[in-house]
Coordinates of C-alpha atoms and ligand atoms in Angstrom, one line a residue:
X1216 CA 23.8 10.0 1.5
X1217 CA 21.2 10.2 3.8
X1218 CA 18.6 6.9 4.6
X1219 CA 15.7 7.6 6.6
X1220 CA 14.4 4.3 8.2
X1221 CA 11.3 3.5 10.2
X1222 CA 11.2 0.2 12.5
X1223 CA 7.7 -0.9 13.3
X1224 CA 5.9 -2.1 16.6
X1225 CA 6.8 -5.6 16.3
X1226 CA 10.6 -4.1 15.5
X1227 CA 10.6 -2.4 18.7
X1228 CA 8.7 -5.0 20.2
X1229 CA 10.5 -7.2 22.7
X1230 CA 14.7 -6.8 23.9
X1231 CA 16.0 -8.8 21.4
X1232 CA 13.9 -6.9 18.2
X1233 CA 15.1 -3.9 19.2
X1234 CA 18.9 -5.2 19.9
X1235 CA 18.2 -6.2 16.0
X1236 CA 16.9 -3.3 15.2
X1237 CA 20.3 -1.5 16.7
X1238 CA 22.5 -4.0 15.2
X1239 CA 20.7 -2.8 11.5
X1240 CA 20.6 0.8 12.5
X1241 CA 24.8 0.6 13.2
X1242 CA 25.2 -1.6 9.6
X1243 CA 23.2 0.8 7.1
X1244 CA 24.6 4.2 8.7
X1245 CA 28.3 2.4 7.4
X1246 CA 26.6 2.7 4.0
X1247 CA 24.6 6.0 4.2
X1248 CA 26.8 7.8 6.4
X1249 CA 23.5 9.4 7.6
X1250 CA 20.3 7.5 9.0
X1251 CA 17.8 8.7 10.7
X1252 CA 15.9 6.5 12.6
X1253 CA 11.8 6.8 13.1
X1254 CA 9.8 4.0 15.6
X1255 CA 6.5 3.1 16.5
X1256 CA 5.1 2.4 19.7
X1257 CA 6.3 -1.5 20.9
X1258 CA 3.6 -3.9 19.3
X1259 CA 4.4 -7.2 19.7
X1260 CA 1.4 -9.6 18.8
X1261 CA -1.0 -9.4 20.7
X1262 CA -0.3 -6.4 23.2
X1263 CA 0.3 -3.1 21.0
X1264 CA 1.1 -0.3 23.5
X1265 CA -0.4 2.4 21.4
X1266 CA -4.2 0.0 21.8
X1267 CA -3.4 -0.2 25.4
X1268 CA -3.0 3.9 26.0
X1269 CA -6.3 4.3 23.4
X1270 CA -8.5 1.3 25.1
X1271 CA -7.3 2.2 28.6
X1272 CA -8.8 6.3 28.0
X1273 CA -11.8 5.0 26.1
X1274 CA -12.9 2.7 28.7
X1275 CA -12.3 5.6 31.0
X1276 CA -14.6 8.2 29.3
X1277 CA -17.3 5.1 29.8
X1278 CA -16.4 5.5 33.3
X1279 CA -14.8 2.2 33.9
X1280 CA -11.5 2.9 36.1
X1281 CA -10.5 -0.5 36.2
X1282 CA -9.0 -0.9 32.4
X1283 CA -6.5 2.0 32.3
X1284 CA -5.0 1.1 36.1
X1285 CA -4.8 -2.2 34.7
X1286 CA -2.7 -0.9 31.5
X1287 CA -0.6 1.2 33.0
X1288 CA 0.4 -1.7 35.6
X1289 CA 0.8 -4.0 32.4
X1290 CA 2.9 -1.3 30.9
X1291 CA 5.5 -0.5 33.2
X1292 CA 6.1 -4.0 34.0
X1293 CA 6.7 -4.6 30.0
X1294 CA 9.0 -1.9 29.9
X1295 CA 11.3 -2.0 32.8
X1296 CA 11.1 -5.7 31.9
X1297 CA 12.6 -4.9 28.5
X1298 CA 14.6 -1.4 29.8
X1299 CA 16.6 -4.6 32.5
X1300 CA 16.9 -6.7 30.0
X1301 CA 18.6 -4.2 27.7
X1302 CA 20.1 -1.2 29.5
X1303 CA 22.9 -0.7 32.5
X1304 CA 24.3 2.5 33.2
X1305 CA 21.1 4.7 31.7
X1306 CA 18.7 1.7 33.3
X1307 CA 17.5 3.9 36.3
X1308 CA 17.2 7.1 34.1
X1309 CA 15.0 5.7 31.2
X1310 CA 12.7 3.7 33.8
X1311 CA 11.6 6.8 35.5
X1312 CA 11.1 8.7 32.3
X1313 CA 9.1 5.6 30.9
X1314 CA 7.2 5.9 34.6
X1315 CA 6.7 9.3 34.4
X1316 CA 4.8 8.9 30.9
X1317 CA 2.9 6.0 32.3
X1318 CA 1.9 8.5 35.1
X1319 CA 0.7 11.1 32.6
X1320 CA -0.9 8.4 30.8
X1321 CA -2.9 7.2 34.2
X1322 CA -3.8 11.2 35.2
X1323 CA -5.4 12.1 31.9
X1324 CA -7.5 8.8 32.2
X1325 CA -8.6 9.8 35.3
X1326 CA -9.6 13.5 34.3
X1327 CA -11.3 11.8 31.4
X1328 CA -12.9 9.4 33.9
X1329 CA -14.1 12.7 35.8
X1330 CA -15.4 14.4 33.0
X1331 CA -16.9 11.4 31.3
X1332 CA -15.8 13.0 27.9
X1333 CA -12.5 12.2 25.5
X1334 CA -11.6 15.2 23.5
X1335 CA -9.2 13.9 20.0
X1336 CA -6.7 16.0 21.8
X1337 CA -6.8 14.1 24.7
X1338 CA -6.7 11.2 23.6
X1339 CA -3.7 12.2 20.6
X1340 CA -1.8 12.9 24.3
X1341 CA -2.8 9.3 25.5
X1342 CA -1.8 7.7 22.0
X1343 CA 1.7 9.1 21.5
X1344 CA 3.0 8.5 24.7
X1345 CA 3.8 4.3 23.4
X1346 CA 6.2 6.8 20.9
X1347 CA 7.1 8.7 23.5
X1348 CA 8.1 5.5 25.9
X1349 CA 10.0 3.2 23.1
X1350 CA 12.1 6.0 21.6
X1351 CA 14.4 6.9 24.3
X1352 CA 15.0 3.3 24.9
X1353 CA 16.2 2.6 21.6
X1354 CA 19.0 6.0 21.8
X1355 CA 20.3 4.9 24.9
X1356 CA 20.8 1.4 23.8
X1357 CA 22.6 2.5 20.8
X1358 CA 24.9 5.0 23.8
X1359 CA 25.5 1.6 25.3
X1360 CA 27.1 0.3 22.7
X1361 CA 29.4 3.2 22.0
X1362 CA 27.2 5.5 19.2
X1363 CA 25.7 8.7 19.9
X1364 CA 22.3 8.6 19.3
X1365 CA 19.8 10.7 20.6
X1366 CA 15.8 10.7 21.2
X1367 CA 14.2 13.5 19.7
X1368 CA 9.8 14.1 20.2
X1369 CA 8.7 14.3 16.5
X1370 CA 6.5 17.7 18.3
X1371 CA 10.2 19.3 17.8
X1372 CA 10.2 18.3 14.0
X1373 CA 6.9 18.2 12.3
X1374 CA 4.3 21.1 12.3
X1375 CA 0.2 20.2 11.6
X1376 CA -2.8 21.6 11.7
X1377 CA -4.5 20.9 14.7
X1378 CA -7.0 18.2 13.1
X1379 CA -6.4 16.2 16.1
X1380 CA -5.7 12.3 15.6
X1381 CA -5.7 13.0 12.0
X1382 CA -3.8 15.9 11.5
X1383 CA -2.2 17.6 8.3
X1384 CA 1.5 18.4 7.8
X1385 CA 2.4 21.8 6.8
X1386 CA 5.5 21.0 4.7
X1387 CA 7.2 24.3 4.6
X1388 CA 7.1 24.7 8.5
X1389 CA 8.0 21.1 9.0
X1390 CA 11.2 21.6 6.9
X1391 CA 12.3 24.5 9.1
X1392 CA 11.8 22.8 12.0
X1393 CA 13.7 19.3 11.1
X1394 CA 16.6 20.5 9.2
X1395 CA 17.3 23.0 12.2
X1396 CA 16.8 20.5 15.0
X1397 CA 18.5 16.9 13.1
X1398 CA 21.2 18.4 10.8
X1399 CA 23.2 19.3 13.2
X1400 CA 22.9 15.9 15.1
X1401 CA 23.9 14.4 11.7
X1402 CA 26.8 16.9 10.8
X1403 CA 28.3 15.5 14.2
X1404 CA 28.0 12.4 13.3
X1405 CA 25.0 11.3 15.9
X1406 CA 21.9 9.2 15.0
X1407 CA 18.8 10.8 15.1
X1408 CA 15.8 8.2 16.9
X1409 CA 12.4 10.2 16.0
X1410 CA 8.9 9.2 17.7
X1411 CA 6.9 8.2 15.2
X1412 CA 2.9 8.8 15.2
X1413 CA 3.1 12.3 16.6
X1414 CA 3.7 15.6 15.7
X1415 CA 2.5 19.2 17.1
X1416 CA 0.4 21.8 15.9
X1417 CA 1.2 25.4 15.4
X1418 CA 0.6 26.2 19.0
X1419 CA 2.9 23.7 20.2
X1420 CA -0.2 20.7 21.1
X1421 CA 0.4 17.2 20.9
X1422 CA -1.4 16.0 17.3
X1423 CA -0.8 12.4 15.6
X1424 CA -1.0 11.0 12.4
X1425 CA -4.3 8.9 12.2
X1426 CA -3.9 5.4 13.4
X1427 CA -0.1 3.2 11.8
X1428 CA 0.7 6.8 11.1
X1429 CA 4.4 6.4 11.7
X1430 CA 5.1 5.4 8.3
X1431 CA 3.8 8.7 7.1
X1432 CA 5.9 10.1 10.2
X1433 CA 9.1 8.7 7.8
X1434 CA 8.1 9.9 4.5
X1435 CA 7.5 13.6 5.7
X1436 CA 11.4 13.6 7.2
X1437 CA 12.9 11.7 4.1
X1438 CA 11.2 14.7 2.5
X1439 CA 11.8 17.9 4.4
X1440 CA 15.4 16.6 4.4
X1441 CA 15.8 15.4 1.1
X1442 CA 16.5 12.2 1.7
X1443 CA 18.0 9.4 -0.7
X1444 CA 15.9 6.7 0.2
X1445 CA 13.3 5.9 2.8
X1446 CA 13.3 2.3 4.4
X1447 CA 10.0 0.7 6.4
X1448 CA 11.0 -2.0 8.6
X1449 CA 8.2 -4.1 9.2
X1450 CA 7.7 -8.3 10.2
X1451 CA 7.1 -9.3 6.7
X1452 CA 9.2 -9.5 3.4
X1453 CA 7.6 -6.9 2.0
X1454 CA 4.3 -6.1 -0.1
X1455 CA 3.2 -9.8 -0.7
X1456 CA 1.1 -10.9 -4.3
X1457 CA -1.5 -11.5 -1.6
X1458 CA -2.6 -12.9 1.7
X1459 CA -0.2 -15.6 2.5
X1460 CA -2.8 -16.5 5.1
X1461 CA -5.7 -17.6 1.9
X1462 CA -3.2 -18.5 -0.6
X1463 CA 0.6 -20.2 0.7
X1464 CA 3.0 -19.9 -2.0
X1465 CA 2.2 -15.8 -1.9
X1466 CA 5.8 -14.1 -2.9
X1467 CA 6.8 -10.9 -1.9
X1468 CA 7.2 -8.7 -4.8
X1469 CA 10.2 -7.0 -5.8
X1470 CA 9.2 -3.5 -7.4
X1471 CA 6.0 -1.4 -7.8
X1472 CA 5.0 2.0 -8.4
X1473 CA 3.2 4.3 -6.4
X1474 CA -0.1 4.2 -8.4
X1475 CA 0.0 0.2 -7.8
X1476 CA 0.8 0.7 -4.5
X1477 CA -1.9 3.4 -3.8
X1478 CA -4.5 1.1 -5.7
X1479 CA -3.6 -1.9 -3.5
X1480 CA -4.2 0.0 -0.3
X1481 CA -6.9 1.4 -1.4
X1482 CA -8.3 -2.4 -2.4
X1483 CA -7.7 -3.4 0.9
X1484 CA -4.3 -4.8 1.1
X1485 CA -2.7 -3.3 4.5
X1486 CA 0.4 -2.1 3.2
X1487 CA 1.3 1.3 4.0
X1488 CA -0.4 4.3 6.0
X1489 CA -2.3 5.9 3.0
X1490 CA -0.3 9.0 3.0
X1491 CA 2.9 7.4 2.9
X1492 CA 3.5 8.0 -0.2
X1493 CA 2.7 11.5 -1.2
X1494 CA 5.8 12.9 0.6
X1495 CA 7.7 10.0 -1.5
X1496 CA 6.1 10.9 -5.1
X1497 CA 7.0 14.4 -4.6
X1498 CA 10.3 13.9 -3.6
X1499 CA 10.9 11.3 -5.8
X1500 CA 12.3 9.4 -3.3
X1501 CA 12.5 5.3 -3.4
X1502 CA 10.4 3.2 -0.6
X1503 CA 11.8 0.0 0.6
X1504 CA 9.6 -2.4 2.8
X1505 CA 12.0 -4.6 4.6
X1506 CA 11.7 -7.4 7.1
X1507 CA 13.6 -7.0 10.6
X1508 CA 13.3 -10.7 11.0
X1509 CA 14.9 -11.4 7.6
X1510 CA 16.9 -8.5 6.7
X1511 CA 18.9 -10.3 4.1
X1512 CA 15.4 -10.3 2.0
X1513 CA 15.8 -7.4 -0.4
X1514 CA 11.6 -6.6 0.4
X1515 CA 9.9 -4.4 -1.9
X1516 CA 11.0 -1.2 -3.6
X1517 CA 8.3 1.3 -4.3
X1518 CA 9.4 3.8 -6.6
X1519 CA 7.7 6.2 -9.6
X1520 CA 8.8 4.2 -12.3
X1521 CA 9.4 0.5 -11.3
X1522 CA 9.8 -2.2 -13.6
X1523 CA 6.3 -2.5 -15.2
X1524 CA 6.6 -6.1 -16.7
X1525 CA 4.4 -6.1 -19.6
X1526 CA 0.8 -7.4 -18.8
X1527 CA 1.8 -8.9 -15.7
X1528 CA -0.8 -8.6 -13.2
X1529 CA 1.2 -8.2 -9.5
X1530 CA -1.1 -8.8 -7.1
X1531 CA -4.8 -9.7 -6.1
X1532 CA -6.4 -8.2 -2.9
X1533 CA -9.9 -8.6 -1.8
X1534 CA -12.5 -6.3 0.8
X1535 CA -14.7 -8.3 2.2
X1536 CA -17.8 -7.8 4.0
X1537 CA -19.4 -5.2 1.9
X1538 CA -22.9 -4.7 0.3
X1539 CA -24.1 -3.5 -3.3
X1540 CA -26.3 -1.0 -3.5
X1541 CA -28.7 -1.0 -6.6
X1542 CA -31.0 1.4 -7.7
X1543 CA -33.4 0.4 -10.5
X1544 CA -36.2 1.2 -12.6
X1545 CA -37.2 1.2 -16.0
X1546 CA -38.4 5.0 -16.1
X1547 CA -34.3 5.9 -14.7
X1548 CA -33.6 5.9 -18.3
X1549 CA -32.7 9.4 -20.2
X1550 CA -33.9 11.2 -16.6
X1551 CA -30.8 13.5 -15.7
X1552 CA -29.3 13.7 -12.6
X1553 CA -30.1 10.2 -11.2
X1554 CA -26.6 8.9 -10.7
X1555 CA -25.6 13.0 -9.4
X1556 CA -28.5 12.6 -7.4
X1557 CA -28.1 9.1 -6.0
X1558 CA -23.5 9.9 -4.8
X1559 CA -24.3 13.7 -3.9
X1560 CA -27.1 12.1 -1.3
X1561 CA -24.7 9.0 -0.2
X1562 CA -22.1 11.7 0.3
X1563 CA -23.9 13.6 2.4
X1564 CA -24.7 11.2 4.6
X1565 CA -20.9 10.7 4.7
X1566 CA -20.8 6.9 3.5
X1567 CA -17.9 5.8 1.4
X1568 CA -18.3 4.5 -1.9
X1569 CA -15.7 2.2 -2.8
X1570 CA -16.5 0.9 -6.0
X1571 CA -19.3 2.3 -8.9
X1572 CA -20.9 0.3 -12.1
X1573 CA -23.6 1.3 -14.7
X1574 CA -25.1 -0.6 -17.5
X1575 CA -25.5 1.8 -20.4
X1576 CA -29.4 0.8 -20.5
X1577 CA -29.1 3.3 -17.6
X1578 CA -31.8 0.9 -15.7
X1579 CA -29.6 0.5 -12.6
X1580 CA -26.6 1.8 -10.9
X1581 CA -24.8 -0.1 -8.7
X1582 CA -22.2 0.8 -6.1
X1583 CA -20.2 -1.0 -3.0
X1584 CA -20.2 0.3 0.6
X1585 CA -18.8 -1.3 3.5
X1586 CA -21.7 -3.3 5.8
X1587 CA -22.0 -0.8 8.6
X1588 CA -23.0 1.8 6.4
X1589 CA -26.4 0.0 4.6
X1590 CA -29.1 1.1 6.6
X1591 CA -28.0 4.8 6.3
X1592 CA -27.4 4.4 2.4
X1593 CA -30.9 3.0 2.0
X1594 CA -32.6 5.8 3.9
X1595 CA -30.9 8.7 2.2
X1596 CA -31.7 7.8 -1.0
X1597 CA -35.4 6.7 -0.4
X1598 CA -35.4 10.4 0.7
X1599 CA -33.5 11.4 -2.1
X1600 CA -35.9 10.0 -4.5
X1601 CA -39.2 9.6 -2.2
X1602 CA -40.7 11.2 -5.8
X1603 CA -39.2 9.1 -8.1
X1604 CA -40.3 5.6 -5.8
X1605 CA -44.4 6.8 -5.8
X1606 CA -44.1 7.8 -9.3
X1607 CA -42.2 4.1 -10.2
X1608 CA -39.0 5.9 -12.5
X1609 CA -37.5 4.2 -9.8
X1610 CA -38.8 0.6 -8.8
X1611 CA -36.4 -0.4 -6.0
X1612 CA -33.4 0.4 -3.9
X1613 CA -31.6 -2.6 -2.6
X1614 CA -29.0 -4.3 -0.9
X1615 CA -27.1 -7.0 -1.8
X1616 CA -26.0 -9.8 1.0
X1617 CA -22.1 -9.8 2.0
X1618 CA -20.4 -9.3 -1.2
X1619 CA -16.4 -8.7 -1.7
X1620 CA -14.7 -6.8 -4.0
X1621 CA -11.2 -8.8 -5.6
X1622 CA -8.8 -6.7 -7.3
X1623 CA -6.0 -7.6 -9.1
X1624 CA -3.6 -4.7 -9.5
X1625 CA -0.6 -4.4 -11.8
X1626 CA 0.2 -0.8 -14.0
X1627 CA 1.6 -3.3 -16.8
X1628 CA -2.0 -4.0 -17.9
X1629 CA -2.1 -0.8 -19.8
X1630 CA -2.8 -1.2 -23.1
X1631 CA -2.3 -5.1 -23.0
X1632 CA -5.0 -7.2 -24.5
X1633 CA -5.9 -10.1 -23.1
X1634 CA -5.5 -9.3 -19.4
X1635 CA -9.4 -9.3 -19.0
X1636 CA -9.8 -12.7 -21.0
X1637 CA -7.3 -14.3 -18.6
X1638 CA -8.8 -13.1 -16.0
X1639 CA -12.3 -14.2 -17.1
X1640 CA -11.2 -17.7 -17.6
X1641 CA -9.6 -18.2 -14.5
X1642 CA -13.0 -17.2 -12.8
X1643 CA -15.1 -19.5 -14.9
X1644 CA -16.6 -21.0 -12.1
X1645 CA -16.7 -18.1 -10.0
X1646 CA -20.1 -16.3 -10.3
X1647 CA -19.3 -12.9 -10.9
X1648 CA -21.9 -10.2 -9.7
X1649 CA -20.3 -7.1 -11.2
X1650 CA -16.8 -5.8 -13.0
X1651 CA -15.3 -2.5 -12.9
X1652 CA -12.1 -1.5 -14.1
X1653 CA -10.5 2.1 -13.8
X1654 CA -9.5 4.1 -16.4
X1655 CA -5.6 3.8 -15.5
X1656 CA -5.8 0.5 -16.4
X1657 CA -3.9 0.0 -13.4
X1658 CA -6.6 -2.6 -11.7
X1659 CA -9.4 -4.6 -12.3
X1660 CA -12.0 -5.3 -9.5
X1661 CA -14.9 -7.9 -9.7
X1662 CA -17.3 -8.1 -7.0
X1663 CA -18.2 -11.7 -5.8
X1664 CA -20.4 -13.1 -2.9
X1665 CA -18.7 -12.6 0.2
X1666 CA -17.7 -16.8 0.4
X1667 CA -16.5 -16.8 -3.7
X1668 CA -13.7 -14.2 -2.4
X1669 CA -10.9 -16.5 -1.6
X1670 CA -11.8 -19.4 -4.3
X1671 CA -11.4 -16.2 -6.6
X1672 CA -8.2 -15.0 -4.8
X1673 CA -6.6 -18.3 -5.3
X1674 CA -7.4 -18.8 -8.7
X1675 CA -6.3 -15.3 -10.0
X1676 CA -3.0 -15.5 -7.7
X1677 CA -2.5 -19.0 -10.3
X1678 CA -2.4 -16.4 -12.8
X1679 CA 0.4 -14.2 -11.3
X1680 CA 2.1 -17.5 -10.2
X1681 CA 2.5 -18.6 -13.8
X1682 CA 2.4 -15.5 -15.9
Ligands
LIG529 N1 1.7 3.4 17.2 C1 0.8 4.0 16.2 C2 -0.4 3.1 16.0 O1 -0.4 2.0 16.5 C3 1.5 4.4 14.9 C4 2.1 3.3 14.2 O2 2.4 2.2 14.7 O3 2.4 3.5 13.0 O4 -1.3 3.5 15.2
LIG530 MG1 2.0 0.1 10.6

């Protein structure tokens, strides 16, 4: 059996998390007999390594010189600080290396200083290198306590295009690559510690993942090698019914399917790297989110067909900060093309839409964008329909003040009837601005004013609570 497993920033995060994180590496290879091990970048709240690389080359292409000699000095003194507390025989060795990245780290900042211009490939070299630094740490702690481990750069395993800092696995090349490189590793017994994050294109070049990428990192390798299961290791219990921040008695949940995993990302709940689980789906492989800090906690299993208790509603999420965008007018009605008309323009001004409504009256559309986006929205579609305005089809294109969207999410609401009443009650003194629900009948989302959102949160969590 083979268990790919991928241990988080905070995992990695201080001497004693990743001592933990050796001690659960050693007990789940006695039940898999093959683990491979993925890891981010140390992150312990509030200094994440991977910030400090990007903020340190940013700053730089501003021409401030200050930030990334102070980051670097910051860096090497967390990690020989760490590399002491943790290492003996390999301390000297790893050090160095550790140095020697901080060193490339510091010369490209400079460069980019010089230039006063950050290409995505530089700065995919600047971001990988907190990969690049925590991995080898990890292997040779394992050698210290008797294993043979060994740190491999994911640019040996997984092949991209070369969309740098957002780049796209090409699976078939990807497989090649890692079966070649870790099967042998694993036929001797070893354990394979993988950067996370990063990968290499075609040509060899340093590319990553997109930002938290290193979960994706572990459900491309528990694909290519046809792994049994794939584990994230993060500092919670698992996908949660909601915020335990807004609402305290939130409980982590114990299955879900992809679909109500994808729709709770998607809804703002910051589960997973979006892409995690494509490579899962396909290779119909089960997703455990486990705790580092509470191991014993079985987390949440995300797998194709999980447990869909009938019309239970699993979790409630919420986006906040957003802004309804109406357009309305009386002569809209039986005029073709408005609402092709109205998303064609939004999306070519490349705003995101995140949520759509339409009365059939066809007097208004409505949609939801994030904040940022508003004055953009607006002016593309008062150019889109500059006619339509003079001629009064169309009497005004507005904005709505902060709004949120609250979704409750749960793939046992199919075909149930009553979800939407309960929901409705709940919310009676909630003042609801508009509803949408997709057709999967996997979630319902209700948009509320911005300071409703976590009155509404509580009270539909209630529902889940006592359901
Ligand atoms: N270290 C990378 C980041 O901070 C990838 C990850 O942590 O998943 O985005
Ligand atoms: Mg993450």
């Amino acid at each position: 059996m083979t268990l790919v497993m991928k241990f988080g920033g905070t995992s990695v995060g201080s001497a004693s998390a990743m001592r933990s994180t050796a001690e659960l590496i050693l007990t789940y290879r006695e039940q898999f007999g093959n683990v491979v091990v993925i890891a981010s970048g140390m992150g312990t709240k509030p200094i994440k390594v991977t910030d400090l690389l990007l903020g340190g080359a940013n700053a730089a292409a501003d021409g401030d010189t200050d930030t990334y000699r102070q980051n670097g000095a910051l860096l090497r003194d967390i990690n020989a600080a760490t590399i002491r507390e943790l290492l003996t025989t390999e301390q000297k060795a790893i050090i160095a290396e550790n140095d020697a990245m901080i060193g490339r780290f510091e010369n490209i900042c400079q460069a980019v200083s010089y230039l006063g211009e950050l290409s995505p490939r530089a700065l995919d070299a600047v971001g990988g290198l907190g990969e690049q630094m925590s991995v080898p740490i990890v292997a040779a702690l394992l050698r210290e306590m008797g294993h043979d481990a060994e740190a491999i750069d994911a640019t040996e395993l997984i092949v991209t295009d070369s969309h740098h800092t957002n780049a796209a696995p090409d699976f078939a090349a990807t497989q090649t690559k890692a079966a070649a490189r870790l099967r042998p590793i694993l036929d001797r017994g070893g354990i394979p510690i993988v950067t996370g994050f990063i990968a290499a294109d075609a040509d060899g070049v340093t590319t990553t993942l997109g930002r938290g990428g290193s979960d994706y990192s572990a459900s491309i390798i528990g694909q290519v090698l046809g792994a049994d299961e794939v584990w994230i290791w993060t500092d919670v219990d698992g996908v949660m019914t909601t915020d335990p921040r807004i609402v305290d008695n939130a409980q982590s949940i114990p299955t879900l399917t992809f679909r109500e995993v994808s729709e709770l990302a998607y809804y703002g709940a910051k589960v997973l790297h979006p892409k995690t689980m494509r490579p899962c789906v396909e290779g119909n492989i089960p997703l455990r989110i486990k705790n580092t800090f509470n191991p014993d906690h079985p987390g949440t299993v995300i797998m194709e067909h999980a447990a869909a208790s009938h019309g239970a509603i699993k979790a409630v999420t919420a986006i906040r900060d957003l802004r309804l965008i109406t357009v309305e007018g009386k002569g809209m009605m039986g005029v073709p093309g408005v609402a092709a008309r109205t998303f064609s323009a939004v999306a070519d001004a490349d705003i995101n839409v995140l949520l759509i409504t339409q009365a059939s009256s066809e007097q208004s559309i409505c949609f939801a964008t994030s904040a940022g986006t508003t004055e953009s929205t607006l002016n593309a579609l008062e150019t889109e329909f500059v006619d339509e305005l003079k001629n009064r089809d169309i009497d005004r294109i507005w904005a709505m003040n902060p709004v949120s969207i609250v979704t409750i999410v749960g793939a046992g609401m199919r075909g149930t009837a009553g979800i939407s009443g309960r929901v409705f009650t709940a919310l009676h003194s909630i003042n609801i601005i508009a509803i949408a629900q997709g057709s999967s009948e996997c979630s319902i989302s209700i948009v509320v004013d911005d300071h409703d959102a976590s009155p509404a949160i509580k009270l539909l969590h209630d529902l889940i609570v006592t359901q």
